[in-house]
PDB file of C-alpha atoms and ligand atoms in Angstrom:
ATOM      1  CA  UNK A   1      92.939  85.913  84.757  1.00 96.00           C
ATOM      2  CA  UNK A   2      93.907  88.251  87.719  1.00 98.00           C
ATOM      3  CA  UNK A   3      92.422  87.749  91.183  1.00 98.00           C
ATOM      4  CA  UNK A   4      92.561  90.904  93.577  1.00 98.00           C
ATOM      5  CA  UNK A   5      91.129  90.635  97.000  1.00 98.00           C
ATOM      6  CA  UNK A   6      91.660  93.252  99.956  1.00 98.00           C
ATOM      7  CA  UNK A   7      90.252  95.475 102.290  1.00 97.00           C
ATOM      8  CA  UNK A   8      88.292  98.652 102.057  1.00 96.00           C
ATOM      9  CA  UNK A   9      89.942 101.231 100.471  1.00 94.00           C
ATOM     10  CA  UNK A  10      93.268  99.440  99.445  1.00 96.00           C
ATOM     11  CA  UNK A  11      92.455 100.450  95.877  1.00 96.00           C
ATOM     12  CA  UNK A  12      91.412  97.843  94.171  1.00 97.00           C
ATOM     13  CA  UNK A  13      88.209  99.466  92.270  1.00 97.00           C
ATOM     14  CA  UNK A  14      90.655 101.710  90.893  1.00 97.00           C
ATOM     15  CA  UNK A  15      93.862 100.091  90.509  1.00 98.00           C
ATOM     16  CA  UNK A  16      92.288  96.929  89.184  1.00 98.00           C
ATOM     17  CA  UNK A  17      90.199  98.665  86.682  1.00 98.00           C
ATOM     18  CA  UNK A  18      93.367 100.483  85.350  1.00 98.00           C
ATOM     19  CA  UNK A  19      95.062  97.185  85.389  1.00 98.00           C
ATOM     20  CA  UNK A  20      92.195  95.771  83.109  1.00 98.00           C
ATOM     21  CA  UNK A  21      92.564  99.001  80.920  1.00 98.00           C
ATOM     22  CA  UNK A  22      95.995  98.415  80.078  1.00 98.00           C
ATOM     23  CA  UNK A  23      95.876  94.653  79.881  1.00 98.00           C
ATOM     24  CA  UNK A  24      92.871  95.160  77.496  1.00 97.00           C
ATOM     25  CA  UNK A  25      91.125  92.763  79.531  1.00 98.00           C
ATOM     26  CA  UNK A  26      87.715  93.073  80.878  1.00 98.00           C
ATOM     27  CA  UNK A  27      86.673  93.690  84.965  1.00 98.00           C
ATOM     28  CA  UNK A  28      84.762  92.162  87.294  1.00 98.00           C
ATOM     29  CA  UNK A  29      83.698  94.485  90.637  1.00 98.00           C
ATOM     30  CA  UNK A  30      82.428  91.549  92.661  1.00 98.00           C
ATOM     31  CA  UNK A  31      81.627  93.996  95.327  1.00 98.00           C
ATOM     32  CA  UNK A  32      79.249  95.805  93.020  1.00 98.00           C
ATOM     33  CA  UNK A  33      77.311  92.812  92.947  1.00 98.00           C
ATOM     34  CA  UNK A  34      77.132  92.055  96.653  1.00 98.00           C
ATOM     35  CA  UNK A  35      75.947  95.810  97.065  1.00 98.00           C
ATOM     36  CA  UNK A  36      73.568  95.764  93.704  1.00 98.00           C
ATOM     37  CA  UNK A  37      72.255  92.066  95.929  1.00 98.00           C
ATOM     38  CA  UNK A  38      71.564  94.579  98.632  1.00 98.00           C
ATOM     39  CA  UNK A  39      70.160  97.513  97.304  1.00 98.00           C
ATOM     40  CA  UNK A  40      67.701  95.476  96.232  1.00 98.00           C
ATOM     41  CA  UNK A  41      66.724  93.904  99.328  1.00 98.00           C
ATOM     42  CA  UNK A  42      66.415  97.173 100.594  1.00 98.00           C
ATOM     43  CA  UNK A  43      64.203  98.337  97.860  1.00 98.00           C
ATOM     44  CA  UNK A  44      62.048  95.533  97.758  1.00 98.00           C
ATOM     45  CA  UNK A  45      62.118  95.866 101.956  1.00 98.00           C
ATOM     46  CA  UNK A  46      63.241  92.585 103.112  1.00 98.00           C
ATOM     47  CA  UNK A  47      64.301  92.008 106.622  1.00 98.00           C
ATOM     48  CA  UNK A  48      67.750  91.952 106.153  1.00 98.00           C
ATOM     49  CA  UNK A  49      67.828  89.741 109.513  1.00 98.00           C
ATOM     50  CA  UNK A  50      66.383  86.813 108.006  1.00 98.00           C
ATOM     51  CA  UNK A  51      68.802  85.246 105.842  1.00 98.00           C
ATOM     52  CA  UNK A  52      66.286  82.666 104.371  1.00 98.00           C
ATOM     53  CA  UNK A  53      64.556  85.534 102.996  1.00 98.00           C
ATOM     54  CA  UNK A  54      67.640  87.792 101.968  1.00 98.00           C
ATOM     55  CA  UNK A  55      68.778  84.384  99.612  1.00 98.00           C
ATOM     56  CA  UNK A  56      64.911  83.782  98.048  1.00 98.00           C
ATOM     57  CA  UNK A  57      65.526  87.321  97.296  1.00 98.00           C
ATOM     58  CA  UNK A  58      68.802  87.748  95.866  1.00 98.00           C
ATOM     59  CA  UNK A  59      68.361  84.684  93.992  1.00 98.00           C
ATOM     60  CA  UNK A  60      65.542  86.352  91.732  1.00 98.00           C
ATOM     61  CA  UNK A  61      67.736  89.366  91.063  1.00 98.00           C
ATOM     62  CA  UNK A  62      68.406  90.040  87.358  1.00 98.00           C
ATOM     63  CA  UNK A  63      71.877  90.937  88.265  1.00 98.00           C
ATOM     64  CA  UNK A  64      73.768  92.618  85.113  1.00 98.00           C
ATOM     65  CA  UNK A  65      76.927  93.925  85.447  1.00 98.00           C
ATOM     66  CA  UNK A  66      79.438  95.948  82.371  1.00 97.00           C
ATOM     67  CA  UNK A  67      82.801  94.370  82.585  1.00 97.00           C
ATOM     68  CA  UNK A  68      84.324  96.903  80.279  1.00 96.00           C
ATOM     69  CA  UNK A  69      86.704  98.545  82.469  1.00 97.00           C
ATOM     70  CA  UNK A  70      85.600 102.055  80.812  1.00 95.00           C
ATOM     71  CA  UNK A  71      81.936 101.076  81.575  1.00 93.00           C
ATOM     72  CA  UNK A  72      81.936  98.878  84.998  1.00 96.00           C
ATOM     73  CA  UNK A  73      78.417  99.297  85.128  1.00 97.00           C
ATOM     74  CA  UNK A  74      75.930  97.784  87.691  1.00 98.00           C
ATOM     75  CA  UNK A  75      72.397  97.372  86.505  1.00 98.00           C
ATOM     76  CA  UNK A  76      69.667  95.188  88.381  1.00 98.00           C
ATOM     77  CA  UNK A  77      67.082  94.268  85.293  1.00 98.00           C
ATOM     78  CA  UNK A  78      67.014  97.521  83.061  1.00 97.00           C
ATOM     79  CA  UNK A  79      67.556  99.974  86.337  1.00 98.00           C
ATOM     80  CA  UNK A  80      71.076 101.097  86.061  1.00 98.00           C
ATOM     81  CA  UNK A  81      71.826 101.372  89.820  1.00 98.00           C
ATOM     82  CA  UNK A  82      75.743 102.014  89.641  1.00 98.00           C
ATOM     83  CA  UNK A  83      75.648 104.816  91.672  1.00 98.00           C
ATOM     84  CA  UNK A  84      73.243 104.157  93.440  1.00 98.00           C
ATOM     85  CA  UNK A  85      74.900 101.177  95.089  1.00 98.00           C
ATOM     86  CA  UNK A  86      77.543 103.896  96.411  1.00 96.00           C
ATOM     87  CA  UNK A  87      74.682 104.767  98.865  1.00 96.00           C
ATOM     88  CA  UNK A  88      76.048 105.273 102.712  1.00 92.00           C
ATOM     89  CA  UNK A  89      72.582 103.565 103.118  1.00 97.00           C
ATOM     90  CA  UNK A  90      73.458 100.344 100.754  1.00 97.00           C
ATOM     91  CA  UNK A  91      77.653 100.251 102.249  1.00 95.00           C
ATOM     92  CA  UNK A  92      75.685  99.677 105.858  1.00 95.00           C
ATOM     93  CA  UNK A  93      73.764  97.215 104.930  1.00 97.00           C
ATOM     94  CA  UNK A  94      75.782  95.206 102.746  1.00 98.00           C
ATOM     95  CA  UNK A  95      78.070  93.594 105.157  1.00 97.00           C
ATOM     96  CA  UNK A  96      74.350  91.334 106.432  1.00 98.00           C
ATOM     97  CA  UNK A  97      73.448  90.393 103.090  1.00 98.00           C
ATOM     98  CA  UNK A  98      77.133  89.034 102.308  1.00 98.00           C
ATOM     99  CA  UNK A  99      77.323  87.547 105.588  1.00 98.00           C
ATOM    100  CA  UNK A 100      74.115  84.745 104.046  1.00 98.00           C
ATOM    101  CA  UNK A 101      76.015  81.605 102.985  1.00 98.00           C
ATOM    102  CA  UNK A 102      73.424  81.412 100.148  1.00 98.00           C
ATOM    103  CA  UNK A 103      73.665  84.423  98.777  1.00 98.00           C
ATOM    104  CA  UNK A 104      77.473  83.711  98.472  1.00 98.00           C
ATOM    105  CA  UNK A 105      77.025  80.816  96.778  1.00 98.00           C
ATOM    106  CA  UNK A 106      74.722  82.309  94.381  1.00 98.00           C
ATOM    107  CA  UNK A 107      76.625  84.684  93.453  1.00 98.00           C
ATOM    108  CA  UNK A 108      79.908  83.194  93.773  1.00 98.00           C
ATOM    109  CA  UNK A 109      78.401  81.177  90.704  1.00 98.00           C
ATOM    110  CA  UNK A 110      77.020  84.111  88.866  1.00 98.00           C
ATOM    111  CA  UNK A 111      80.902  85.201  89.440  1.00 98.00           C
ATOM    112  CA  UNK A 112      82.424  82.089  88.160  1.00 98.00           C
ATOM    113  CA  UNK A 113      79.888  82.443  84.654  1.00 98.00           C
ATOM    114  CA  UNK A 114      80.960  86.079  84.379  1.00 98.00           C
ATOM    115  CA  UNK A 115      84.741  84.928  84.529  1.00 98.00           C
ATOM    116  CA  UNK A 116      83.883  81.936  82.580  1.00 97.00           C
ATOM    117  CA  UNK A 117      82.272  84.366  79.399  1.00 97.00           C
ATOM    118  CA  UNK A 118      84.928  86.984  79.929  1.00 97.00           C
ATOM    119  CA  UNK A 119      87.870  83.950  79.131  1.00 96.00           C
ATOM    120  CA  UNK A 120      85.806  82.949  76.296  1.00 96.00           C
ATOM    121  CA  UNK A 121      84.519  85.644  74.681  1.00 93.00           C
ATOM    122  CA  UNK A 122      86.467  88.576  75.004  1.00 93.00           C
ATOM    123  CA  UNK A 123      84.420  92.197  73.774  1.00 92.00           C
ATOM    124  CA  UNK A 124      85.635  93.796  70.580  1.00 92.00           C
ATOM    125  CA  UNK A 125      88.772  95.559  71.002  1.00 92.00           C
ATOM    126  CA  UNK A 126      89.697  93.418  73.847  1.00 94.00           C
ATOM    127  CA  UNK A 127      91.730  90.527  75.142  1.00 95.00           C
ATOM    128  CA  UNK A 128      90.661  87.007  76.109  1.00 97.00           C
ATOM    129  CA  UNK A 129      90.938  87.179  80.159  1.00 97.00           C
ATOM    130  CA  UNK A 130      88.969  89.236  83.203  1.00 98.00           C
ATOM    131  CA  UNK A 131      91.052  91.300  86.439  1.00 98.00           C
ATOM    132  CA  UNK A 132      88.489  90.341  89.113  1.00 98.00           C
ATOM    133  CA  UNK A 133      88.312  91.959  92.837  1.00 98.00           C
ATOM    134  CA  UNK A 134      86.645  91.259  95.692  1.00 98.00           C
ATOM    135  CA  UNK A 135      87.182  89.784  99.070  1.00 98.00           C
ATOM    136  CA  UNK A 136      86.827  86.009  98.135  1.00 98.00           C
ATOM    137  CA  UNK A 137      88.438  85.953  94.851  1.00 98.00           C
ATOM    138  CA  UNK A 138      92.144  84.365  95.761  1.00 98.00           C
ATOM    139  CA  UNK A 139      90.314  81.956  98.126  1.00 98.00           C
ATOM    140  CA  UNK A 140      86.901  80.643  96.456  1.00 98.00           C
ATOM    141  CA  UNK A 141      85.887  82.594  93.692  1.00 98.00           C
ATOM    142  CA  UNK A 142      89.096  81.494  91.501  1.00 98.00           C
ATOM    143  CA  UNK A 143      91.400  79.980  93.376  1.00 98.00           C
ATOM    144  CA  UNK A 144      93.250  78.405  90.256  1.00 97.00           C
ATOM    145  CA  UNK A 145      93.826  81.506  88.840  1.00 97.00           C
ATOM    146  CA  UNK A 146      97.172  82.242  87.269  1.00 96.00           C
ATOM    147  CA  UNK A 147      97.883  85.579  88.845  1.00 98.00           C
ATOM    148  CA  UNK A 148      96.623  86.317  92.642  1.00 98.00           C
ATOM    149  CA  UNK A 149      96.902  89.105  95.084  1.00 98.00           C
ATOM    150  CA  UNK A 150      95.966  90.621  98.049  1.00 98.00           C
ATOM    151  CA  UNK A 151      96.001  94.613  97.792  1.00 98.00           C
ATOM    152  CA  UNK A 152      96.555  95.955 101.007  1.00 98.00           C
ATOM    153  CA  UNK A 153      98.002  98.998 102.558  1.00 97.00           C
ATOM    154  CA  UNK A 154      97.976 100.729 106.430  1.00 97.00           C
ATOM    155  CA  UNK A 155      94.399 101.373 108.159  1.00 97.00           C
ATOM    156  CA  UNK A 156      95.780 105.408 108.042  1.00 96.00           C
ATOM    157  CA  UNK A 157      96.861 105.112 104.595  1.00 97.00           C
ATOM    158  CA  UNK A 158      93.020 103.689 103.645  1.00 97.00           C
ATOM    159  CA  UNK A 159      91.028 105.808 106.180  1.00 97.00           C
ATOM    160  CA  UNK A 160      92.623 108.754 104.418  1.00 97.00           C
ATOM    161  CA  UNK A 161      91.955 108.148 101.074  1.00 96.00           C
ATOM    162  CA  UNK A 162      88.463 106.871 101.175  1.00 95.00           C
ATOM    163  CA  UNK A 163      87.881 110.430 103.124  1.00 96.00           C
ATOM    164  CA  UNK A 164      89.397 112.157 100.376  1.00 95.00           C
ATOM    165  CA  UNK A 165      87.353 110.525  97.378  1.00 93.00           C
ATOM    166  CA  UNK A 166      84.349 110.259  99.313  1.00 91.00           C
ATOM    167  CA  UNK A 167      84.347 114.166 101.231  1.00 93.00           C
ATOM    168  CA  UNK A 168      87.483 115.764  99.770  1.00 96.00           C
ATOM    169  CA  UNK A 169      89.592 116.155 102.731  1.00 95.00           C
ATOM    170  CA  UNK A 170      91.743 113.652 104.993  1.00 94.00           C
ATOM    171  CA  UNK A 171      91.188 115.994 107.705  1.00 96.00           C
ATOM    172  CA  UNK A 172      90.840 114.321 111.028  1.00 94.00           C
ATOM    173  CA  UNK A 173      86.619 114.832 110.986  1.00 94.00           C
ATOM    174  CA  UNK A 174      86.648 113.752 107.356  1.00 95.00           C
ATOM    175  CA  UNK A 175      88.752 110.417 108.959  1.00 95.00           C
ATOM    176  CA  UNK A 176      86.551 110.202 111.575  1.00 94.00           C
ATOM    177  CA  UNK A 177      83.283 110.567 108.943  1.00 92.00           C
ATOM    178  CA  UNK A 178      84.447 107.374 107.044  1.00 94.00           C
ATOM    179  CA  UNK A 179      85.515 105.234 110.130  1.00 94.00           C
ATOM    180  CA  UNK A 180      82.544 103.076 110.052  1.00 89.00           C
ATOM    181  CA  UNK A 181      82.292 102.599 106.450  1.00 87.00           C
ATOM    182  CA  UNK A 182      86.185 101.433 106.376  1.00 94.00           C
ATOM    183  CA  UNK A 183      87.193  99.985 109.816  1.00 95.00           C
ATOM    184  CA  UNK A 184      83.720  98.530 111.138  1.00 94.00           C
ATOM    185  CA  UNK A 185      82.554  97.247 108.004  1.00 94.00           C
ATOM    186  CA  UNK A 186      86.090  95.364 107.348  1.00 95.00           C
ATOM    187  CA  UNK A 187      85.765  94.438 110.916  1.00 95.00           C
ATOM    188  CA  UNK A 188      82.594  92.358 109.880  1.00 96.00           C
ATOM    189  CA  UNK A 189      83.033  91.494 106.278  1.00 97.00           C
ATOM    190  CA  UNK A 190      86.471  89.602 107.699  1.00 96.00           C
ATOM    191  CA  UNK A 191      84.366  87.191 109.624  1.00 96.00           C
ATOM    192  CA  UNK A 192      83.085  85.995 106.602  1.00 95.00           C
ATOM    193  CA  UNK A 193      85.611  85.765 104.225  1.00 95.00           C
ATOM    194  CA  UNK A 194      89.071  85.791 104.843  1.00 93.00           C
ATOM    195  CA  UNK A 195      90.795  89.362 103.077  1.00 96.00           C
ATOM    196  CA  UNK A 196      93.312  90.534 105.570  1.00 94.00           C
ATOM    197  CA  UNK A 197      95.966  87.706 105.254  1.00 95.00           C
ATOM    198  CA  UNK A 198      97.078  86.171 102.231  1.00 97.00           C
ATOM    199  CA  UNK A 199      96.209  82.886 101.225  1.00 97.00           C
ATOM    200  CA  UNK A 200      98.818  80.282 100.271  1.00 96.00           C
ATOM    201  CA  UNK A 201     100.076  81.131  96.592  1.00 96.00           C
ATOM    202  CA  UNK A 202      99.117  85.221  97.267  1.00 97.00           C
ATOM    203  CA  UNK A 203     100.922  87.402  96.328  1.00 97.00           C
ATOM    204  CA  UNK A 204     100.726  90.699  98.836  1.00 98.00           C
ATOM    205  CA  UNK A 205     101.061  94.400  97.476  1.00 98.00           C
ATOM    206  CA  UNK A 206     101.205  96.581 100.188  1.00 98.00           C
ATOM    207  CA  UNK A 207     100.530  99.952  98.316  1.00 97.00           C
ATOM    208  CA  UNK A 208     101.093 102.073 101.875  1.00 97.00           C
ATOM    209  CA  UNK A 209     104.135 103.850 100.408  1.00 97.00           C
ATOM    210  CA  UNK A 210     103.165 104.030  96.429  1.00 98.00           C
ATOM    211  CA  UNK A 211     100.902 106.106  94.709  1.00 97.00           C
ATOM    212  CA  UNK A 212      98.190 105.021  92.043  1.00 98.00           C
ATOM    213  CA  UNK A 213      99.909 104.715  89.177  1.00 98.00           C
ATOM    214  CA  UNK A 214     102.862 102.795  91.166  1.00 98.00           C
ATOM    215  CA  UNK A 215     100.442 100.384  92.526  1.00 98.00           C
ATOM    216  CA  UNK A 216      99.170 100.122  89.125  1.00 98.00           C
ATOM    217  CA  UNK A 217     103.135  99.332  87.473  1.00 98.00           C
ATOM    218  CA  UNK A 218     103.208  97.095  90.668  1.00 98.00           C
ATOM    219  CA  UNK A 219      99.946  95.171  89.918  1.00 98.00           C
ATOM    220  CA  UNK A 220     101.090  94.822  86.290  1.00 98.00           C
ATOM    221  CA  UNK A 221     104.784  93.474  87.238  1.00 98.00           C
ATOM    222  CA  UNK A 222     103.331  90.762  89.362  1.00 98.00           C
ATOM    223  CA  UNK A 223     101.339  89.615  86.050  1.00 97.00           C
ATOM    224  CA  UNK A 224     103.961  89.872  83.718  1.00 96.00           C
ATOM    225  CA  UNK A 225     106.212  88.442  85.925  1.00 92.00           C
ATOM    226  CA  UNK A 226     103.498  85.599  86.862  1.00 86.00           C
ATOM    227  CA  UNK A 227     103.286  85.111  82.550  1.00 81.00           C
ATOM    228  CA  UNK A 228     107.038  84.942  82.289  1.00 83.00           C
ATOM    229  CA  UNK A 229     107.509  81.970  85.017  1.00 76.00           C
ATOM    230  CA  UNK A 230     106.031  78.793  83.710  1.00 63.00           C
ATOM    231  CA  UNK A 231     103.554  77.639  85.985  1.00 61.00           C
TER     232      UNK A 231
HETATM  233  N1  ATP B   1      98.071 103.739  95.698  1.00 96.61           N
HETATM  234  C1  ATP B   1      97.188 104.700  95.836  1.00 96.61           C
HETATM  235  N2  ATP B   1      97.588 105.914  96.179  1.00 96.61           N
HETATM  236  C2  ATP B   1      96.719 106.912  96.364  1.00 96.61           C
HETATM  237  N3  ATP B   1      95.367 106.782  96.212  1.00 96.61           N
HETATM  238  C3  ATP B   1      94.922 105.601  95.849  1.00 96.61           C
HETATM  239  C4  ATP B   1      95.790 104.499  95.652  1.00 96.61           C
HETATM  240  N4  ATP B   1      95.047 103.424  95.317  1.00 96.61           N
HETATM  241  C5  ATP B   1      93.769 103.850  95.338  1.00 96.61           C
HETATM  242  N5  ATP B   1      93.694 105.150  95.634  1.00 96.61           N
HETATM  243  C6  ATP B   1      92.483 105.969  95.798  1.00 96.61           C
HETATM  244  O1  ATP B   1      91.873 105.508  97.013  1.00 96.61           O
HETATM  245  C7  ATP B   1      90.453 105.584  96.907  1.00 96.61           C
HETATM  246  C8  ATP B   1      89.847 104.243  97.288  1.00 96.61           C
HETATM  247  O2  ATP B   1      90.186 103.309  96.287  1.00 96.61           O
HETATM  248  P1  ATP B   1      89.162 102.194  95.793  1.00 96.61           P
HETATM  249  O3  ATP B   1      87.757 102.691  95.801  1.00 96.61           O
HETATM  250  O4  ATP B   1      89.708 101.670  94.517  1.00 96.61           O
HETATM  251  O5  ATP B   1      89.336 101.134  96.971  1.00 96.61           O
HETATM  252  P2  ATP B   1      88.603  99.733  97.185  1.00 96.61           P
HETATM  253  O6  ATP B   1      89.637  98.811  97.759  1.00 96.61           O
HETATM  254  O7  ATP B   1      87.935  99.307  95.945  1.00 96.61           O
HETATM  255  O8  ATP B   1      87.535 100.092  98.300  1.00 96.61           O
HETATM  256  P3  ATP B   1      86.119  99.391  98.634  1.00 96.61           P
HETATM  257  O9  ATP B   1      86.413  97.938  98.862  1.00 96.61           O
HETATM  258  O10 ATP B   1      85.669 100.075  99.872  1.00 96.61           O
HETATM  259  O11 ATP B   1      85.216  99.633  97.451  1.00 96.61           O
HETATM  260  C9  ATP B   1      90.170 106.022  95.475  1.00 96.61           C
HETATM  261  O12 ATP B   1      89.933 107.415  95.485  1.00 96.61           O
HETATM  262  C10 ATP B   1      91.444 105.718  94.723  1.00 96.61           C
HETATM  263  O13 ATP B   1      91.643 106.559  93.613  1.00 96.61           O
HETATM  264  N1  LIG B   2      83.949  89.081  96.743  1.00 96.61           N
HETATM  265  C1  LIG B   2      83.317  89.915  97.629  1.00 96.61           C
HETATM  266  C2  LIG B   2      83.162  91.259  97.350  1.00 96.61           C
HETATM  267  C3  LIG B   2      82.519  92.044  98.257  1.00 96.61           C
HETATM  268  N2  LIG B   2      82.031  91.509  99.383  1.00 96.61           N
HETATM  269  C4  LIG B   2      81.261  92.319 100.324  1.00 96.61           C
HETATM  270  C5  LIG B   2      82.079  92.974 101.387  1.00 96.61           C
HETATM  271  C6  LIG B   2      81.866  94.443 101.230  1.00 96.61           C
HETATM  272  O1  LIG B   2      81.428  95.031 102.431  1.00 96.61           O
HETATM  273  C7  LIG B   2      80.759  94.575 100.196  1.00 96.61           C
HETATM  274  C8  LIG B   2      80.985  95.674  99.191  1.00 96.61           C
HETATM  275  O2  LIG B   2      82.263  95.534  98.600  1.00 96.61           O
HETATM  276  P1  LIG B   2      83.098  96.812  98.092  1.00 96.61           P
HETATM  277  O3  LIG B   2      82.291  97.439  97.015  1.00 96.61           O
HETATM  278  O4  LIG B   2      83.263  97.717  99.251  1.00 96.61           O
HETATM  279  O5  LIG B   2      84.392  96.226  97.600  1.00 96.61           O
HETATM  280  O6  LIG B   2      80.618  93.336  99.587  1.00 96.61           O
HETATM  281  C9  LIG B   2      82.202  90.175  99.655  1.00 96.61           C
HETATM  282  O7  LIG B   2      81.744  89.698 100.711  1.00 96.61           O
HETATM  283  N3  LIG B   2      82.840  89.398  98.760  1.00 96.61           N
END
C-alpha cells in the first residue's frame, strides 16, 4: 500500500492515479469522499454549522467510490456525482464538513474497509494493494503503511497549475481566481489535519522543479526503493 498526503494542488489526484496505473494497483481519492460527504449535505440542505447534524447526515450516505484508477468514480447511492463534487460550490464548503470529528471518523473507517478490500481482493487485471491520497493518510488513515509520502511543491508552483487545469491560463487573474480554493482552503483544512509537514517515517517529494511524469518516476522510486529495503 502507498499513502500520499499533501496540499492542494501538489498533484496527487494525478500523480497518484498514474502511480496506481502503472503499479496495477487500485486508488483511493479520499478527498472525493470528503467532498461526495458534502455535496450531499448541501443537497439535502443541512446547516453545515451544526456539526451534530453534518455527522447524522454523512453517516447515512451510501458513499460508493471506483478505485480503478481508469474509473476513480464517485457515486453517492446510484447518482454518479464525480463531477459534480468538482463544484466551486462543494470545494467551499468542504473544508466545514471535514473539520466534524465524526464525520472523520466515519469515514476514516469507510477508508480503512476500502483499503482493507482493495489488499484483499484485487479487480481483474490488477494487483493485490491500493495508492491512497488524502490529507490524513500518512498520519491516521494508514499509518503502518509500507510506503508513505507527503507530495508537496511551492505555493507559486500549485497556485499556477490548479489555474491552468481549472481556467487554462496561469496568468496573474487566473492566479488570483484560484487563490481561495488553494491557499484559504489549505489554510483551514491544516487546522484539522496535519498535511504541510511530514510525519515521522514520511517521505517528502517536493515536485516544485519536476514535471508530471518526473513526479510520477519519483513517486514510483520511493516504492520500489521502499520494496527493495526490508522493513
Ligand atoms: N509535477 C507536475 N508538474 C506539472 N503539473 C502537474 C504536476 N503534478 C500535477 N500537475 C497538474 O497540476 C494540477 C493539479 O493536480 P491535482 O489535481 O492532481 O492536485 P491535488 O493535489 O490532487 O489537488 P487537490 O487536493 O486540490 O484535489 C493537475 O492539472 C495536474 O495535472
Ligand atoms: N484525507 C482527507 C482528504 C481530504 N480532506 C478534505 C480537505 C479538502 O479540502 C477536501 C477535498 O480534498 P481534495 O479533493 O481537494 O483533495 O477534503 C481531508 O480532510 N482529509
Amino acid at each position: 500500500m502507498v499513502a500520499v498526503d499533501g496540499p492542494s494542488g501538489s498533484g496527487k489526484s494525478s500523480v497518484c492515479r498514474a502511480a496506481a496505473d502503472r503499479l496495477r494497483t487500485a486508488y483511493l481519492d479520499t478527498g472525493a469522499m470528503y467532498r461526495a460527504a458534502t455535496w450531499s449535505c448541501l443537497q439535502a440542505g443541512v446547516d453545515l454549522t451544526d456539526g451534530a447534524a453534518v455527522a447524522a447526515h454523512v453517516r447515512s450516505v451510501p458513499l460508493v467510490m471506483g478505485t480503478d484508477p481508469h474509473a476513480a468514480t464517485t457515486a453517492v447511492g446510484d447518482v454518479d456525482v464525480t463531477e459534480a463534487v468538482r463544484s466551486a460550490e462543494v470545494t467551499a464548503a468542504v473544508s466545514a464538513v471535514a473539520s466534524v470529528p465524526a464525520v472523520r471518523a466515519d469515514l476514516v473507517l469507510r477508508q480503512r474497509a476500502l483499503i482493507d478490500a482493495a489488499c484483499a481482493v484485487p479487480a481483474p487485471g490488477r494487483r493485490p494493494g491500493v495508492v491512497v491520497e488524502g490529507r490524513d493518510i500518512t498520519t491516521v488513515v494508514a499509518p503502518q503503511a509500507p510506503v508513505r509520502v507527503l507530495l508537496t511543491a511551492r505555493e507559486d508552483v500549485r497556485l499556477a497549475r490548479r489555474a491552468r487545469q481549472d481556467l487554462g491560463s496561469a496568468d496573474s487573474g487566473a492566479v488570483a481566481a484560484v487563490r481561495d480554493a488553494v491557499v484559504q482552503r489549505d489554510l483551514v483544512d491544516s487546522r484539522t489535519t496535519d498535511f504541510l509537514v511530514a510525519a515521522d517515517g514520511v517521505v517528502t517529494l517536493d515536485s516544485s522543479d519536476l514535471d508530471f511524469e518526473g513526479t510520477v518516476v519519483a513517486l514510483l522510486g520511493i516504492v520500489e526503493h521502499v520494496a527493495a529495503v526490508p522493513q
